[in-house]
């Protein structure tokens, strides 16, 4: 890149994961590179930095990396039975219900939804590396 002022973006998709890399640059005497990315991209920051330094030698450069999950990966659910039981007992103690076993889950949910936790299946590092390289080039 010869000019120090410019904007560019690239997008790549693999396994339902889309990575977008946007690069903004303004005139500066030396290379000042700032990368903003989600936590899961931290292991690849040096790769991104190296790819950009190979092409840009001057300017104040801001790089923004974003990851979008299409939601096609399986999710894992965990139930915190202790918390659920505590909420049920609270509702009985406060005389909303007679028996903790008869407390509907909707009533437990109205107090707190934290007793059910959802976790995404982690994205494979090789998939992340591939899409960030493709989006950056």
Short mmCIF file of N, CA, C and O in Angstrom, two decimals:
data_model
loop_
_atom_site.label_atom_id
_atom_site.label_comp_id
_atom_site.label_asym_id
_atom_site.label_seq_id
_atom_site.Cartn_x
_atom_site.Cartn_y
_atom_site.Cartn_z
N UNK A 1 0.85 -1.17 0.00
CA UNK A 1 0.00 0.00 0.00
C UNK A 1 0.90 1.24 0.00
O UNK A 1 1.74 1.39 0.86
N UNK A 2 0.72 2.11 -0.97
CA UNK A 2 1.55 3.30 -1.09
C UNK A 2 0.98 4.47 -0.31
O UNK A 2 1.70 5.23 0.31
N UNK A 3 -0.34 4.64 -0.33
CA UNK A 3 -0.96 5.73 0.40
C UNK A 3 -1.11 5.36 1.87
O UNK A 3 -1.29 4.20 2.21
N UNK A 4 -1.01 6.37 2.73
CA UNK A 4 -1.17 6.11 4.17
C UNK A 4 -2.60 6.34 4.62
O UNK A 4 -2.94 6.07 5.75
N UNK A 5 -3.45 6.86 3.77
CA UNK A 5 -4.83 7.12 4.12
C UNK A 5 -5.73 6.21 3.30
O UNK A 5 -5.61 6.15 2.08
N UNK A 6 -6.61 5.47 4.00
CA UNK A 6 -7.49 4.59 3.26
C UNK A 6 -8.35 3.74 4.18
O UNK A 6 -8.25 3.80 5.41
N UNK A 7 -9.21 2.96 3.55
CA UNK A 7 -10.11 2.06 4.27
C UNK A 7 -10.27 0.80 3.43
O UNK A 7 -10.36 0.86 2.21
N UNK A 8 -10.31 -0.32 4.11
CA UNK A 8 -10.55 -1.58 3.42
C UNK A 8 -11.20 -2.57 4.37
O UNK A 8 -11.07 -2.47 5.59
N UNK A 9 -11.92 -3.51 3.80
CA UNK A 9 -12.52 -4.55 4.63
C UNK A 9 -12.53 -5.86 3.87
O UNK A 9 -12.53 -5.88 2.64
N UNK A 10 -12.52 -6.93 4.63
CA UNK A 10 -12.58 -8.26 4.06
C UNK A 10 -13.42 -9.15 4.94
O UNK A 10 -13.49 -8.96 6.15
N UNK A 11 -14.08 -10.12 4.31
CA UNK A 11 -14.95 -11.04 5.04
C UNK A 11 -14.68 -12.45 4.59
O UNK A 11 -14.43 -12.69 3.40
N UNK A 12 -14.72 -13.38 5.55
CA UNK A 12 -14.55 -14.80 5.23
C UNK A 12 -15.51 -15.60 6.10
O UNK A 12 -15.78 -15.23 7.24
N UNK A 13 -16.01 -16.72 5.55
CA UNK A 13 -16.94 -17.57 6.27
C UNK A 13 -16.50 -19.02 6.17
O UNK A 13 -16.09 -19.49 5.10
N UNK A 14 -16.59 -19.72 7.31
CA UNK A 14 -16.27 -21.15 7.33
C UNK A 14 -17.00 -21.77 8.51
O UNK A 14 -17.00 -21.21 9.61
N UNK A 15 -17.64 -22.91 8.28
CA UNK A 15 -18.35 -23.66 9.33
C UNK A 15 -19.36 -22.80 10.10
O UNK A 15 -19.50 -22.91 11.31
N UNK A 16 -20.05 -21.90 9.40
CA UNK A 16 -21.07 -21.07 10.04
C UNK A 16 -20.52 -19.89 10.82
O UNK A 16 -21.26 -19.18 11.48
N UNK A 17 -19.20 -19.66 10.74
CA UNK A 17 -18.57 -18.54 11.44
C UNK A 17 -18.10 -17.53 10.38
O UNK A 17 -17.43 -17.90 9.42
N UNK A 18 -18.48 -16.27 10.56
CA UNK A 18 -18.07 -15.22 9.64
C UNK A 18 -17.14 -14.25 10.36
O UNK A 18 -17.45 -13.78 11.44
N UNK A 19 -16.02 -13.97 9.74
CA UNK A 19 -15.04 -13.03 10.28
C UNK A 19 -14.96 -11.84 9.33
O UNK A 19 -14.83 -12.01 8.12
N UNK A 20 -15.04 -10.65 9.90
CA UNK A 20 -14.89 -9.42 9.12
C UNK A 20 -13.72 -8.63 9.70
O UNK A 20 -13.64 -8.44 10.91
N UNK A 21 -12.83 -8.21 8.82
CA UNK A 21 -11.68 -7.40 9.22
C UNK A 21 -11.79 -6.07 8.48
O UNK A 21 -11.86 -6.05 7.25
N UNK A 22 -11.81 -4.97 9.24
CA UNK A 22 -11.84 -3.63 8.65
C UNK A 22 -10.55 -2.92 9.04
O UNK A 22 -10.13 -2.97 10.20
N UNK A 23 -9.95 -2.24 8.07
CA UNK A 23 -8.70 -1.52 8.30
C UNK A 23 -8.90 -0.07 7.88
O UNK A 23 -9.33 0.21 6.76
N UNK A 24 -8.60 0.85 8.81
CA UNK A 24 -8.64 2.29 8.54
C UNK A 24 -7.25 2.83 8.77
O UNK A 24 -6.59 2.47 9.74
N UNK A 25 -6.83 3.72 7.89
CA UNK A 25 -5.49 4.28 8.01
C UNK A 25 -5.52 5.77 7.71
O UNK A 25 -6.22 6.21 6.80
N UNK A 26 -4.75 6.52 8.51
CA UNK A 26 -4.57 7.95 8.24
C UNK A 26 -3.06 8.24 8.23
O UNK A 26 -2.26 7.46 8.74
N UNK A 27 -2.71 9.37 7.68
CA UNK A 27 -1.32 9.76 7.50
C UNK A 27 -0.57 9.85 8.83
O UNK A 27 -1.04 10.44 9.79
N UNK A 28 0.60 9.24 8.89
CA UNK A 28 1.50 9.35 10.05
C UNK A 28 2.90 8.98 9.58
O UNK A 28 3.07 8.27 8.58
N UNK A 29 3.89 9.45 10.28
CA UNK A 29 5.28 9.25 9.86
C UNK A 29 5.74 7.81 10.05
O UNK A 29 6.48 7.26 9.24
N UNK A 30 5.30 7.18 11.15
CA UNK A 30 5.68 5.80 11.44
C UNK A 30 4.43 4.92 11.47
O UNK A 30 3.31 5.43 11.44
N UNK A 31 4.62 3.64 11.58
CA UNK A 31 3.49 2.72 11.67
C UNK A 31 3.02 2.65 13.12
O UNK A 31 3.77 2.29 14.02
N UNK A 32 1.78 3.03 13.33
CA UNK A 32 1.14 2.95 14.64
C UNK A 32 -0.09 2.06 14.45
O UNK A 32 -1.11 2.50 13.92
N UNK A 33 0.03 0.81 14.86
CA UNK A 33 -0.99 -0.20 14.58
C UNK A 33 -1.79 -0.53 15.84
O UNK A 33 -1.23 -0.91 16.86
N UNK A 34 -3.12 -0.38 15.76
CA UNK A 34 -4.01 -0.68 16.87
C UNK A 34 -5.02 -1.72 16.39
O UNK A 34 -5.70 -1.52 15.38
N UNK A 35 -5.12 -2.84 17.12
CA UNK A 35 -6.03 -3.93 16.73
C UNK A 35 -7.09 -4.09 17.81
O UNK A 35 -6.78 -4.28 18.98
N UNK A 36 -8.35 -4.06 17.37
CA UNK A 36 -9.48 -4.29 18.27
C UNK A 36 -10.15 -5.58 17.81
O UNK A 36 -10.58 -5.69 16.65
N UNK A 37 -10.24 -6.57 18.71
CA UNK A 37 -10.81 -7.86 18.34
C UNK A 37 -11.45 -8.53 19.55
O UNK A 37 -11.11 -8.21 20.70
N UNK A 38 -12.33 -9.50 19.33
CA UNK A 38 -12.91 -10.24 20.45
C UNK A 38 -11.86 -11.11 21.14
O UNK A 38 -10.82 -11.43 20.55
N UNK A 39 -12.13 -11.49 22.37
CA UNK A 39 -11.18 -12.27 23.17
C UNK A 39 -10.71 -13.53 22.47
O UNK A 39 -9.55 -13.90 22.56
N UNK A 40 -11.62 -14.21 21.79
CA UNK A 40 -11.25 -15.48 21.16
C UNK A 40 -10.23 -15.31 20.04
O UNK A 40 -9.61 -16.27 19.61
N UNK A 41 -10.00 -14.07 19.61
CA UNK A 41 -9.02 -13.82 18.56
C UNK A 41 -7.64 -13.44 19.12
O UNK A 41 -6.69 -13.28 18.37
N UNK A 42 -7.52 -13.31 20.44
CA UNK A 42 -6.24 -12.93 21.06
C UNK A 42 -5.06 -13.79 20.61
O UNK A 42 -3.98 -13.27 20.35
N UNK A 43 -5.20 -15.13 20.50
CA UNK A 43 -4.05 -15.93 20.08
C UNK A 43 -3.55 -15.61 18.68
O UNK A 43 -2.42 -15.94 18.32
N UNK A 44 -4.38 -14.93 17.88
CA UNK A 44 -4.02 -14.67 16.48
C UNK A 44 -3.64 -13.22 16.23
O UNK A 44 -3.41 -12.83 15.09
N UNK A 45 -3.55 -12.42 17.28
CA UNK A 45 -3.23 -11.01 17.10
C UNK A 45 -1.86 -10.83 16.44
O UNK A 45 -1.70 -9.98 15.56
N UNK A 46 -0.89 -11.63 16.82
CA UNK A 46 0.43 -11.49 16.20
C UNK A 46 0.39 -11.87 14.72
O UNK A 46 1.09 -11.27 13.90
N UNK A 47 -0.44 -12.83 14.36
CA UNK A 47 -0.60 -13.21 12.95
C UNK A 47 -1.21 -12.06 12.17
O UNK A 47 -0.73 -11.70 11.09
N UNK A 48 -2.26 -11.46 12.72
CA UNK A 48 -2.92 -10.32 12.06
C UNK A 48 -1.93 -9.16 11.93
O UNK A 48 -1.79 -8.56 10.86
N UNK A 49 -1.22 -8.88 13.02
CA UNK A 49 -0.24 -7.79 13.02
C UNK A 49 0.82 -8.01 11.94
O UNK A 49 1.17 -7.11 11.18
N UNK A 50 1.34 -9.23 11.86
CA UNK A 50 2.37 -9.55 10.87
C UNK A 50 1.86 -9.40 9.44
O UNK A 50 2.57 -8.88 8.57
N UNK A 51 0.63 -9.87 9.19
CA UNK A 51 0.06 -9.76 7.84
C UNK A 51 -0.09 -8.29 7.42
O UNK A 51 0.16 -7.94 6.27
N UNK A 52 -0.48 -7.45 8.37
CA UNK A 52 -0.68 -6.03 8.05
C UNK A 52 0.67 -5.33 7.89
O UNK A 52 0.85 -4.54 6.96
N UNK A 53 1.64 -5.64 8.74
CA UNK A 53 2.96 -5.01 8.65
C UNK A 53 3.67 -5.41 7.37
O UNK A 53 4.53 -4.66 6.89
N UNK A 54 3.33 -6.55 6.79
CA UNK A 54 3.92 -6.95 5.51
C UNK A 54 3.47 -6.04 4.37
O UNK A 54 4.17 -5.90 3.37
N UNK A 55 2.30 -5.42 4.52
CA UNK A 55 1.75 -4.60 3.44
C UNK A 55 1.74 -3.10 3.72
O UNK A 55 1.71 -2.30 2.82
N UNK A 56 1.68 -2.73 5.00
CA UNK A 56 1.60 -1.31 5.36
C UNK A 56 2.82 -0.97 6.22
O UNK A 56 3.10 -1.65 7.20
N UNK A 57 3.54 0.09 5.83
CA UNK A 57 4.75 0.45 6.57
C UNK A 57 4.65 1.78 7.31
O UNK A 57 5.47 2.06 8.17
N UNK A 58 3.64 2.60 6.96
CA UNK A 58 3.47 3.89 7.61
C UNK A 58 2.00 4.17 7.85
O UNK A 58 1.14 3.62 7.18
N UNK A 59 1.74 5.05 8.81
CA UNK A 59 0.37 5.50 9.06
C UNK A 59 -0.15 5.05 10.41
O UNK A 59 0.37 4.14 11.03
N UNK A 60 -1.18 5.74 10.84
CA UNK A 60 -1.90 5.32 12.04
C UNK A 60 -3.00 4.39 11.56
O UNK A 60 -3.94 4.81 10.89
N UNK A 61 -2.87 3.12 11.91
CA UNK A 61 -3.74 2.08 11.35
C UNK A 61 -4.59 1.48 12.46
O UNK A 61 -4.07 1.03 13.48
N UNK A 62 -5.91 1.48 12.25
CA UNK A 62 -6.84 0.84 13.17
C UNK A 62 -7.44 -0.38 12.48
O UNK A 62 -7.97 -0.28 11.38
N UNK A 63 -7.34 -1.52 13.16
CA UNK A 63 -7.87 -2.76 12.63
C UNK A 63 -8.98 -3.23 13.56
O UNK A 63 -8.80 -3.30 14.76
N UNK A 64 -10.13 -3.52 12.98
CA UNK A 64 -11.26 -4.01 13.76
C UNK A 64 -11.64 -5.40 13.24
O UNK A 64 -11.93 -5.56 12.06
N UNK A 65 -11.61 -6.39 14.15
CA UNK A 65 -11.95 -7.77 13.78
C UNK A 65 -13.24 -8.13 14.50
O UNK A 65 -13.37 -7.91 15.69
N UNK A 66 -14.21 -8.67 13.75
CA UNK A 66 -15.45 -9.12 14.38
C UNK A 66 -15.77 -10.54 13.93
O UNK A 66 -15.42 -10.95 12.82
N UNK A 67 -16.40 -11.27 14.83
CA UNK A 67 -16.78 -12.66 14.58
C UNK A 67 -18.30 -12.76 14.73
O UNK A 67 -18.86 -12.29 15.72
N UNK A 68 -18.95 -13.38 13.76
CA UNK A 68 -20.39 -13.60 13.82
C UNK A 68 -20.66 -15.08 13.69
O UNK A 68 -20.21 -15.72 12.73
N UNK A 69 -21.37 -15.63 14.65
CA UNK A 69 -21.72 -17.04 14.66
C UNK A 69 -23.14 -17.17 14.15
O UNK A 69 -24.06 -16.57 14.71
N UNK A 70 -23.34 -17.97 13.12
CA UNK A 70 -24.67 -18.16 12.54
C UNK A 70 -25.58 -18.99 13.45
O UNK A 70 -26.74 -19.18 13.15
N UNK A 71 -25.05 -19.48 14.55
CA UNK A 71 -25.86 -20.22 15.50
C UNK A 71 -26.09 -21.67 15.13
O UNK A 71 -26.99 -22.32 15.65
N UNK A 72 -25.30 -22.19 14.21
CA UNK A 72 -25.48 -23.56 13.75
C UNK A 72 -24.73 -24.58 14.60
O UNK A 72 -24.95 -25.77 14.48
N UNK A 73 -23.86 -24.10 15.49
CA UNK A 73 -23.10 -25.02 16.33
C UNK A 73 -23.96 -25.47 17.50
O UNK A 73 -24.78 -24.71 18.01
N UNK A 74 -23.77 -26.70 17.97
CA UNK A 74 -24.56 -27.18 19.11
C UNK A 74 -24.24 -26.42 20.39
O UNK A 74 -23.14 -25.90 20.55
N UNK A 75 -25.22 -26.37 21.27
CA UNK A 75 -25.06 -25.69 22.55
C UNK A 75 -25.16 -26.72 23.67
O UNK A 75 -25.76 -27.76 23.52
N UNK A 76 -24.54 -26.40 24.80
CA UNK A 76 -24.57 -27.26 25.98
C UNK A 76 -25.36 -26.53 27.07
O UNK A 76 -25.14 -25.34 27.30
N UNK A 77 -26.27 -27.25 27.71
CA UNK A 77 -27.07 -26.67 28.78
C UNK A 77 -26.72 -27.34 30.09
O UNK A 77 -26.55 -28.55 30.16
N UNK A 78 -26.61 -26.52 31.14
CA UNK A 78 -26.31 -27.01 32.48
C UNK A 78 -27.37 -26.47 33.43
O UNK A 78 -27.72 -25.29 33.35
N UNK A 79 -27.86 -27.34 34.31
CA UNK A 79 -28.87 -26.91 35.28
C UNK A 79 -28.23 -26.88 36.66
O UNK A 79 -27.63 -27.85 37.11
N UNK A 80 -28.37 -25.74 37.32
CA UNK A 80 -27.89 -25.57 38.69
C UNK A 80 -29.05 -25.99 39.61
O UNK A 80 -29.90 -25.18 39.97
N UNK A 81 -29.08 -27.27 39.95
CA UNK A 81 -30.19 -27.82 40.74
C UNK A 81 -30.28 -27.20 42.13
O UNK A 81 -31.38 -27.04 42.67
N UNK A 82 -29.14 -26.86 42.72
CA UNK A 82 -29.14 -26.26 44.06
C UNK A 82 -29.85 -24.91 44.02
O UNK A 82 -30.71 -24.63 44.87
N UNK A 83 -29.55 -24.08 43.05
CA UNK A 83 -30.20 -22.78 42.94
C UNK A 83 -31.69 -22.93 42.66
O UNK A 83 -32.51 -22.24 43.26
N UNK A 84 -32.04 -23.84 41.77
CA UNK A 84 -33.45 -24.08 41.46
C UNK A 84 -34.21 -24.48 42.73
O UNK A 84 -35.28 -23.95 43.02
N UNK A 85 -33.63 -25.38 43.50
CA UNK A 85 -34.28 -25.85 44.73
C UNK A 85 -34.40 -24.71 45.75
O UNK A 85 -35.42 -24.57 46.42
N UNK A 86 -33.37 -23.87 45.85
CA UNK A 86 -33.43 -22.73 46.78
C UNK A 86 -34.57 -21.78 46.41
O UNK A 86 -35.27 -21.26 47.28
N UNK A 87 -34.74 -21.54 45.12
CA UNK A 87 -35.81 -20.65 44.67
C UNK A 87 -37.17 -21.27 44.97
O UNK A 87 -38.09 -20.59 45.45
N UNK A 88 -37.31 -22.58 44.72
CA UNK A 88 -38.56 -23.26 45.01
C UNK A 88 -38.89 -23.18 46.51
O UNK A 88 -40.02 -22.89 46.89
N UNK A 89 -37.89 -23.40 47.34
CA UNK A 89 -38.09 -23.34 48.80
C UNK A 89 -38.43 -21.92 49.25
O UNK A 89 -39.24 -21.72 50.16
N UNK A 90 -37.85 -20.93 48.62
CA UNK A 90 -38.17 -19.54 48.93
C UNK A 90 -39.64 -19.24 48.63
O UNK A 90 -40.33 -18.61 49.43
N UNK A 91 -40.12 -19.74 47.50
CA UNK A 91 -41.52 -19.50 47.13
C UNK A 91 -42.48 -20.20 48.09
O UNK A 91 -43.57 -19.69 48.36
N UNK A 92 -42.07 -21.36 48.62
CA UNK A 92 -42.89 -22.04 49.63
C UNK A 92 -42.81 -21.28 50.95
O UNK A 92 -43.83 -21.05 51.61
N UNK A 93 -41.63 -20.87 51.32
CA UNK A 93 -41.42 -20.12 52.57
C UNK A 93 -42.25 -18.83 52.58
O UNK A 93 -42.80 -18.45 53.60
N UNK A 94 -42.31 -18.17 51.45
CA UNK A 94 -43.07 -16.93 51.34
C UNK A 94 -44.57 -17.19 51.09
O UNK A 94 -45.32 -16.27 50.81
N UNK A 95 -44.95 -18.46 51.15
CA UNK A 95 -46.34 -18.91 51.06
C UNK A 95 -47.00 -18.65 49.72
O UNK A 95 -48.21 -18.45 49.65
N UNK A 96 -46.22 -18.67 48.67
CA UNK A 96 -46.80 -18.60 47.33
C UNK A 96 -47.30 -19.99 46.91
O UNK A 96 -48.24 -20.11 46.13
N UNK A 97 -46.64 -21.02 47.41
CA UNK A 97 -46.99 -22.42 47.11
C UNK A 97 -46.92 -23.24 48.38
O UNK A 97 -46.24 -22.87 49.34
N UNK A 98 -47.63 -24.38 48.38
CA UNK A 98 -47.68 -25.26 49.56
C UNK A 98 -46.51 -26.23 49.63
O UNK A 98 -46.04 -26.56 50.71
N UNK A 99 -46.07 -26.67 48.47
CA UNK A 99 -45.05 -27.72 48.41
C UNK A 99 -44.01 -27.33 47.35
O UNK A 99 -44.38 -26.94 46.24
N UNK A 100 -42.74 -27.46 47.69
CA UNK A 100 -41.68 -27.06 46.74
C UNK A 100 -41.71 -27.91 45.47
O UNK A 100 -41.28 -27.45 44.41
N UNK A 101 -42.22 -29.13 45.55
CA UNK A 101 -42.29 -29.99 44.36
C UNK A 101 -43.40 -29.55 43.40
O UNK A 101 -43.40 -29.94 42.24
N UNK A 102 -44.33 -28.75 43.89
CA UNK A 102 -45.44 -28.28 43.06
C UNK A 102 -45.19 -26.89 42.47
O UNK A 102 -46.05 -26.37 41.76
N UNK A 103 -44.03 -26.32 42.75
CA UNK A 103 -43.71 -24.99 42.21
C UNK A 103 -43.37 -25.14 40.72
O UNK A 103 -42.45 -25.87 40.36
N UNK A 104 -44.14 -24.48 39.84
CA UNK A 104 -43.85 -24.61 38.40
C UNK A 104 -42.53 -23.92 38.02
O UNK A 104 -42.10 -22.96 38.66
N UNK A 105 -41.92 -24.43 36.98
CA UNK A 105 -40.65 -23.86 36.53
C UNK A 105 -40.80 -22.42 36.08
O UNK A 105 -39.86 -21.63 36.17
N UNK A 106 -41.99 -22.06 35.59
CA UNK A 106 -42.22 -20.66 35.21
C UNK A 106 -42.07 -19.73 36.40
O UNK A 106 -41.55 -18.62 36.28
N UNK A 107 -42.51 -20.19 37.58
CA UNK A 107 -42.37 -19.37 38.79
C UNK A 107 -40.90 -19.25 39.18
O UNK A 107 -40.45 -18.18 39.59
N UNK A 108 -40.16 -20.35 39.04
CA UNK A 108 -38.72 -20.32 39.33
C UNK A 108 -38.03 -19.36 38.36
O UNK A 108 -37.20 -18.54 38.75
N UNK A 109 -38.40 -19.43 37.09
CA UNK A 109 -37.82 -18.55 36.06
C UNK A 109 -38.15 -17.09 36.31
O UNK A 109 -37.37 -16.21 35.95
N UNK A 110 -39.32 -16.82 36.90
CA UNK A 110 -39.68 -15.42 37.14
C UNK A 110 -38.79 -14.79 38.22
O UNK A 110 -38.60 -13.59 38.24
N UNK A 111 -38.22 -15.62 39.10
CA UNK A 111 -37.29 -15.13 40.12
C UNK A 111 -35.90 -14.97 39.52
O UNK A 111 -35.24 -13.95 39.68
N UNK A 112 -35.43 -16.01 38.81
CA UNK A 112 -34.08 -15.98 38.23
C UNK A 112 -33.99 -17.01 37.10
O UNK A 112 -34.51 -18.11 37.22
N UNK A 113 -33.31 -16.61 36.03
CA UNK A 113 -33.06 -17.55 34.93
C UNK A 113 -31.66 -18.13 34.98
O UNK A 113 -31.28 -18.91 34.12
N UNK A 114 -30.91 -17.77 36.01
CA UNK A 114 -29.52 -18.20 36.10
C UNK A 114 -29.36 -19.67 36.48
O UNK A 114 -28.27 -20.21 36.44
N UNK A 115 -30.44 -20.34 36.85
CA UNK A 115 -30.34 -21.75 37.22
C UNK A 115 -30.18 -22.63 35.98
O UNK A 115 -29.78 -23.79 36.09
N UNK A 116 -30.46 -22.09 34.81
CA UNK A 116 -30.18 -22.78 33.55
C UNK A 116 -29.13 -21.98 32.81
O UNK A 116 -29.31 -20.79 32.56
N UNK A 117 -28.02 -22.62 32.48
CA UNK A 117 -26.95 -21.91 31.79
C UNK A 117 -26.69 -22.56 30.44
O UNK A 117 -26.68 -23.79 30.33
N UNK A 118 -26.48 -21.73 29.47
CA UNK A 118 -26.23 -22.17 28.10
C UNK A 118 -24.80 -21.82 27.72
O UNK A 118 -24.34 -20.71 27.98
N UNK A 119 -24.11 -22.76 27.10
CA UNK A 119 -22.74 -22.51 26.66
C UNK A 119 -22.62 -22.93 25.20
O UNK A 119 -23.11 -23.98 24.81
N UNK A 120 -21.95 -22.08 24.43
CA UNK A 120 -21.68 -22.42 23.04
C UNK A 120 -20.53 -23.40 22.98
O UNK A 120 -19.61 -23.34 23.79
N UNK A 121 -20.58 -24.27 22.00
CA UNK A 121 -19.44 -25.14 21.74
C UNK A 121 -18.31 -24.26 21.24
O UNK A 121 -18.52 -23.42 20.37
N UNK A 122 -17.11 -24.38 21.80
CA UNK A 122 -16.01 -23.50 21.36
C UNK A 122 -15.72 -23.66 19.86
O UNK A 122 -15.85 -24.75 19.31
N UNK A 123 -15.33 -22.56 19.27
CA UNK A 123 -14.95 -22.57 17.86
C UNK A 123 -13.52 -23.10 17.77
O UNK A 123 -12.65 -22.65 18.51
N UNK A 124 -13.30 -24.03 16.88
CA UNK A 124 -11.97 -24.62 16.71
C UNK A 124 -10.98 -23.53 16.30
O UNK A 124 -11.27 -22.68 15.46
N UNK A 125 -9.79 -23.57 16.91
CA UNK A 125 -8.77 -22.54 16.64
C UNK A 125 -8.33 -22.54 15.19
O UNK A 125 -8.06 -21.48 14.63
N UNK A 126 -8.27 -23.72 14.55
CA UNK A 126 -7.85 -23.75 13.15
C UNK A 126 -8.87 -23.07 12.26
O UNK A 126 -8.52 -22.42 11.26
N UNK A 127 -10.16 -23.16 12.61
CA UNK A 127 -11.21 -22.48 11.84
C UNK A 127 -11.05 -20.98 12.00
O UNK A 127 -11.09 -20.23 11.02
N UNK A 128 -10.85 -20.51 13.24
CA UNK A 128 -10.65 -19.07 13.47
C UNK A 128 -9.43 -18.54 12.73
O UNK A 128 -9.49 -17.48 12.11
N UNK A 129 -8.34 -19.29 12.80
CA UNK A 129 -7.12 -18.85 12.12
C UNK A 129 -7.33 -18.76 10.61
O UNK A 129 -6.93 -17.77 9.99
N UNK A 130 -7.98 -19.77 10.03
CA UNK A 130 -8.23 -19.76 8.59
C UNK A 130 -9.06 -18.55 8.16
O UNK A 130 -8.73 -17.88 7.19
N UNK A 131 -10.17 -18.30 8.90
CA UNK A 131 -11.04 -17.22 8.44
C UNK A 131 -10.43 -15.84 8.69
O UNK A 131 -10.66 -14.93 7.91
N UNK A 132 -9.64 -15.68 9.77
CA UNK A 132 -9.04 -14.36 9.99
C UNK A 132 -7.94 -14.11 8.95
O UNK A 132 -7.78 -12.98 8.48
N UNK A 133 -7.21 -15.14 8.56
CA UNK A 133 -6.20 -14.96 7.51
C UNK A 133 -6.86 -14.59 6.19
O UNK A 133 -6.41 -13.69 5.48
N UNK A 134 -7.94 -15.30 5.85
CA UNK A 134 -8.62 -15.03 4.59
C UNK A 134 -9.24 -13.64 4.57
O UNK A 134 -9.17 -12.92 3.57
N UNK A 135 -9.85 -13.22 5.69
CA UNK A 135 -10.47 -11.91 5.76
C UNK A 135 -9.46 -10.78 5.75
O UNK A 135 -9.74 -9.69 5.27
N UNK A 136 -8.27 -11.03 6.27
CA UNK A 136 -7.24 -9.99 6.34
C UNK A 136 -6.54 -9.79 4.99
O UNK A 136 -6.11 -8.68 4.69
N UNK A 137 -6.42 -10.83 4.19
CA UNK A 137 -5.72 -10.67 2.90
C UNK A 137 -6.55 -10.03 1.84
O UNK A 137 -7.69 -9.86 1.88
#
